[in-house]
Amino acid sequence: MENQSNSKQNQQEHTFTEGLSFEGFRQIMKKFANDRDWNQYHTPRNLLLAFTGEVGELCELFQWKGEVSEGLPEFSEEEKIRVGEEMADCLAYLTRLADQCKIDLTQAILRKMEMNAKKYPVEKCKGKSDKYTSYQEMKEQPQGENQQNQQEQLNIQQQQPEQKIE
Ligand SMILES: Nc1ccn([C@H]2C[C@H](O)[C@@H](COP(=O)(O)OP(=O)(O)OP(=O)(O)O)O2)c(=O)n1
């Protein structure tokens, strides 16, 4: 009986607690910095360094564990809490960084997800993890010339990443 309810729980979709938007979190972090007179330290470069430091702390928790599974069954409850804390620190600094750079993070996320959907159409990439460049359509060319042209196109795309999805 207990096993049945456990497996039912495992099948349930994992969700985040509702009620916090990116704008809400921006305001929380802004107030946190304002209250402490820390805007003077929260410069873009400092925040970027702090962010990467926290990414490092998150990586440290996974270091030497080998591959871990969905839901982190290999981690203790305490370790899982630490994982959440480090993720929160990463997001806190990223949110502050976006704010201090005057980037609308909500808009940037929505725009980027739309770009991703166009770049990785379901019908072309379902079940495949290839980079989008591997299935981009190439103009019909005679053999040999086509290969050279593909390499040239890849080189151009690598130099101009913002034009990749057009
Ligand atoms: N100048 C600072 C210092 C801290 N924080 C906030 C953002 C993070 O959410 C958290 C980071 O705090 P710590 O630098 O103390 O880092 P940790 O919480 O990871 O502590 P430790 O390094 O001991 O693991 O506090 C901040 O906004 N600006």
Coordinates of C-alpha atoms and ligand atoms in Angstrom, one line a residue:
M1 CA 0.0 0.0 0.0
E2 CA 2.8 2.4 1.0
N3 CA 4.8 1.4 -2.1
Q4 CA 1.8 2.1 -4.3
S5 CA 1.4 5.6 -2.8
N6 CA 5.1 6.2 -3.2
S7 CA 5.1 5.3 -6.9
K8 CA 2.1 7.5 -7.4
Q9 CA 4.0 10.4 -5.8
N10 CA 6.9 9.7 -8.0
Q11 CA 4.7 9.9 -11.1
Q12 CA 3.4 13.3 -10.1
E13 CA 4.9 16.3 -12.0
H14 CA 7.4 18.3 -10.0
T15 CA 6.2 21.9 -9.6
F16 CA 7.6 25.1 -8.1
T17 CA 5.6 26.9 -5.4
E18 CA 3.6 29.6 -7.2
G19 CA 3.5 33.3 -6.3
L20 CA 7.0 34.7 -7.2
S21 CA 7.7 36.4 -10.5
F22 CA 11.0 37.5 -11.9
E23 CA 9.9 41.1 -11.3
G24 CA 8.9 40.2 -7.8
F25 CA 12.3 38.7 -7.1
R26 CA 14.0 41.8 -8.7
Q27 CA 12.2 44.0 -6.2
I28 CA 13.2 41.7 -3.3
M29 CA 16.8 41.8 -4.3
K30 CA 16.7 45.5 -4.9
K31 CA 15.3 46.2 -1.5
F32 CA 17.9 43.8 0.1
A33 CA 20.7 45.8 -1.6
N34 CA 19.1 49.2 -0.8
D35 CA 18.6 48.5 2.9
R36 CA 22.3 47.6 3.3
D37 CA 23.6 50.4 1.0
W38 CA 25.1 47.7 -1.1
N39 CA 24.4 49.2 -4.6
Q40 CA 27.9 50.6 -4.5
Y41 CA 29.2 47.0 -4.4
H42 CA 26.6 45.6 -6.8
T43 CA 28.3 46.8 -10.0
P44 CA 27.8 44.6 -13.1
R45 CA 31.3 43.2 -12.9
N46 CA 31.2 42.4 -9.2
L47 CA 27.8 40.7 -9.6
L48 CA 29.0 38.7 -12.6
L49 CA 31.9 37.4 -10.5
A50 CA 29.7 36.7 -7.5
F51 CA 27.3 34.8 -9.9
T52 CA 30.1 32.6 -11.3
G53 CA 31.3 32.0 -7.7
E54 CA 27.9 30.7 -6.7
V55 CA 27.8 28.5 -9.9
G56 CA 31.1 27.1 -8.7
E57 CA 29.6 26.4 -5.2
L58 CA 26.7 24.6 -6.9
C59 CA 29.1 22.6 -9.0
E60 CA 31.0 21.6 -5.9
L61 CA 28.0 19.8 -4.6
F62 CA 28.0 17.5 -7.7
Q63 CA 31.7 17.2 -7.8
W64 CA 33.1 13.6 -7.6
K65 CA 29.6 12.1 -7.4
G66 CA 29.6 10.7 -10.9
E67 CA 26.4 10.9 -12.9
V68 CA 23.4 11.5 -10.7
S69 CA 19.8 10.6 -11.5
E70 CA 16.6 12.7 -11.8
G71 CA 15.4 13.7 -8.4
L72 CA 18.9 13.3 -6.9
P73 CA 18.3 10.0 -5.1
E74 CA 22.1 9.9 -4.5
F75 CA 22.0 13.0 -2.4
S76 CA 21.0 13.2 1.3
E77 CA 18.1 15.5 2.3
E78 CA 20.7 18.0 3.7
E79 CA 22.6 18.0 0.4
K80 CA 19.4 18.6 -1.5
I81 CA 18.7 21.6 0.6
R82 CA 22.2 22.9 -0.1
V83 CA 21.6 22.4 -3.9
G84 CA 18.4 24.6 -3.6
E85 CA 20.3 27.2 -1.6
E86 CA 23.1 27.5 -4.2
M87 CA 20.6 27.6 -7.0
A88 CA 18.8 30.5 -5.2
D89 CA 22.2 32.3 -4.8
C90 CA 22.9 31.9 -8.5
L91 CA 19.5 33.3 -9.4
A92 CA 19.8 36.1 -6.8
Y93 CA 23.0 37.4 -8.4
L94 CA 21.7 36.9 -11.9
T95 CA 18.6 38.9 -11.1
R96 CA 20.7 41.7 -9.5
L97 CA 23.0 41.6 -12.5
A98 CA 20.1 41.9 -15.0
D99 CA 18.7 44.8 -12.9
Q100 CA 22.0 46.7 -12.7
C101 CA 22.5 46.1 -16.5
K102 CA 19.0 47.4 -17.1
I103 CA 18.0 44.1 -18.9
D104 CA 14.4 43.1 -18.6
L105 CA 15.0 39.5 -17.7
T106 CA 11.4 38.4 -18.1
Q107 CA 11.3 39.8 -21.6
A108 CA 14.7 38.3 -22.4
I109 CA 13.6 34.8 -21.2
L110 CA 10.4 34.9 -23.2
R111 CA 12.2 36.1 -26.3
K112 CA 14.9 33.5 -26.1
M113 CA 12.4 30.7 -25.5
E114 CA 10.6 31.8 -28.7
M115 CA 13.9 31.8 -30.6
N116 CA 14.7 28.3 -29.3
A117 CA 11.4 27.0 -30.4
K118 CA 12.0 28.3 -33.9
K119 CA 15.6 27.1 -34.0
Y120 CA 14.7 23.6 -32.7
P121 CA 11.4 22.7 -34.4
V122 CA 9.8 19.6 -32.8
E123 CA 9.4 17.8 -36.1
K124 CA 13.2 18.1 -36.8
C125 CA 14.6 17.4 -33.3
K126 CA 12.3 15.2 -31.3
G127 CA 14.4 12.5 -29.7
K128 CA 17.7 14.0 -31.0
S129 CA 20.2 16.1 -29.1
D130 CA 22.1 17.4 -32.2
K131 CA 23.0 21.1 -32.4
Y132 CA 20.6 22.9 -34.8
T133 CA 23.4 23.5 -37.3
S134 CA 23.3 19.8 -38.1
Y135 CA 19.9 19.9 -39.7
Q136 CA 19.8 23.4 -41.2
E137 CA 18.8 23.3 -44.8
M138 CA 21.6 23.8 -47.3
K139 CA 21.0 24.9 -50.9
E140 CA 21.2 22.1 -53.5
Q141 CA 24.7 22.0 -54.7
P142 CA 26.8 19.5 -56.7
Q143 CA 28.7 17.0 -54.4
G144 CA 32.0 18.3 -53.1
E145 CA 31.0 22.0 -53.7
N146 CA 28.2 21.4 -51.3
Q147 CA 30.5 20.2 -48.5
Q148 CA 32.7 23.2 -48.9
N149 CA 29.7 25.5 -48.8
Q150 CA 28.4 23.9 -45.7
Q151 CA 31.7 24.5 -43.9
E152 CA 31.7 28.1 -45.1
Q153 CA 28.2 28.6 -43.8
L154 CA 29.1 27.1 -40.4
N155 CA 32.1 29.4 -40.2
I156 CA 29.9 32.5 -40.9
Q157 CA 27.3 31.4 -38.4
Q158 CA 30.0 31.0 -35.7
Q159 CA 31.2 34.5 -36.4
Q160 CA 27.7 36.0 -36.3
P161 CA 25.7 34.2 -33.6
E162 CA 22.9 36.7 -33.5
Q163 CA 22.0 35.8 -37.1
K164 CA 21.8 32.1 -36.5
I165 CA 18.0 31.7 -36.3
E166 CA 17.0 34.0 -39.1
Ligands
LIG1 N1 27.4 41.6 -1.2 C1 26.4 40.6 -1.2 C2 26.5 39.5 -0.4 C3 25.5 38.6 -0.4 N2 24.4 38.8 -1.2 C4 23.3 37.8 -1.2 C5 23.1 37.1 -2.5 C6 23.2 35.6 -2.3 O1 21.9 35.1 -2.2 C7 23.8 35.5 -0.9 C8 25.3 35.2 -0.9 O2 25.8 35.3 0.4 P1 27.3 34.8 0.7 O3 28.3 35.6 -0.1 O4 27.4 34.8 2.2 O5 27.4 33.3 0.1 P2 26.8 32.0 0.6 O6 25.4 32.2 1.1 O7 26.9 31.0 -0.5 O8 27.7 31.6 1.9 P3 29.0 30.6 1.8 O9 29.9 31.2 0.8 O10 29.5 30.6 3.2 O11 28.5 29.3 1.4 O12 23.6 36.8 -0.2 C9 24.3 39.9 -1.9 O13 23.3 40.1 -2.6 N3 25.3 40.8 -2.0

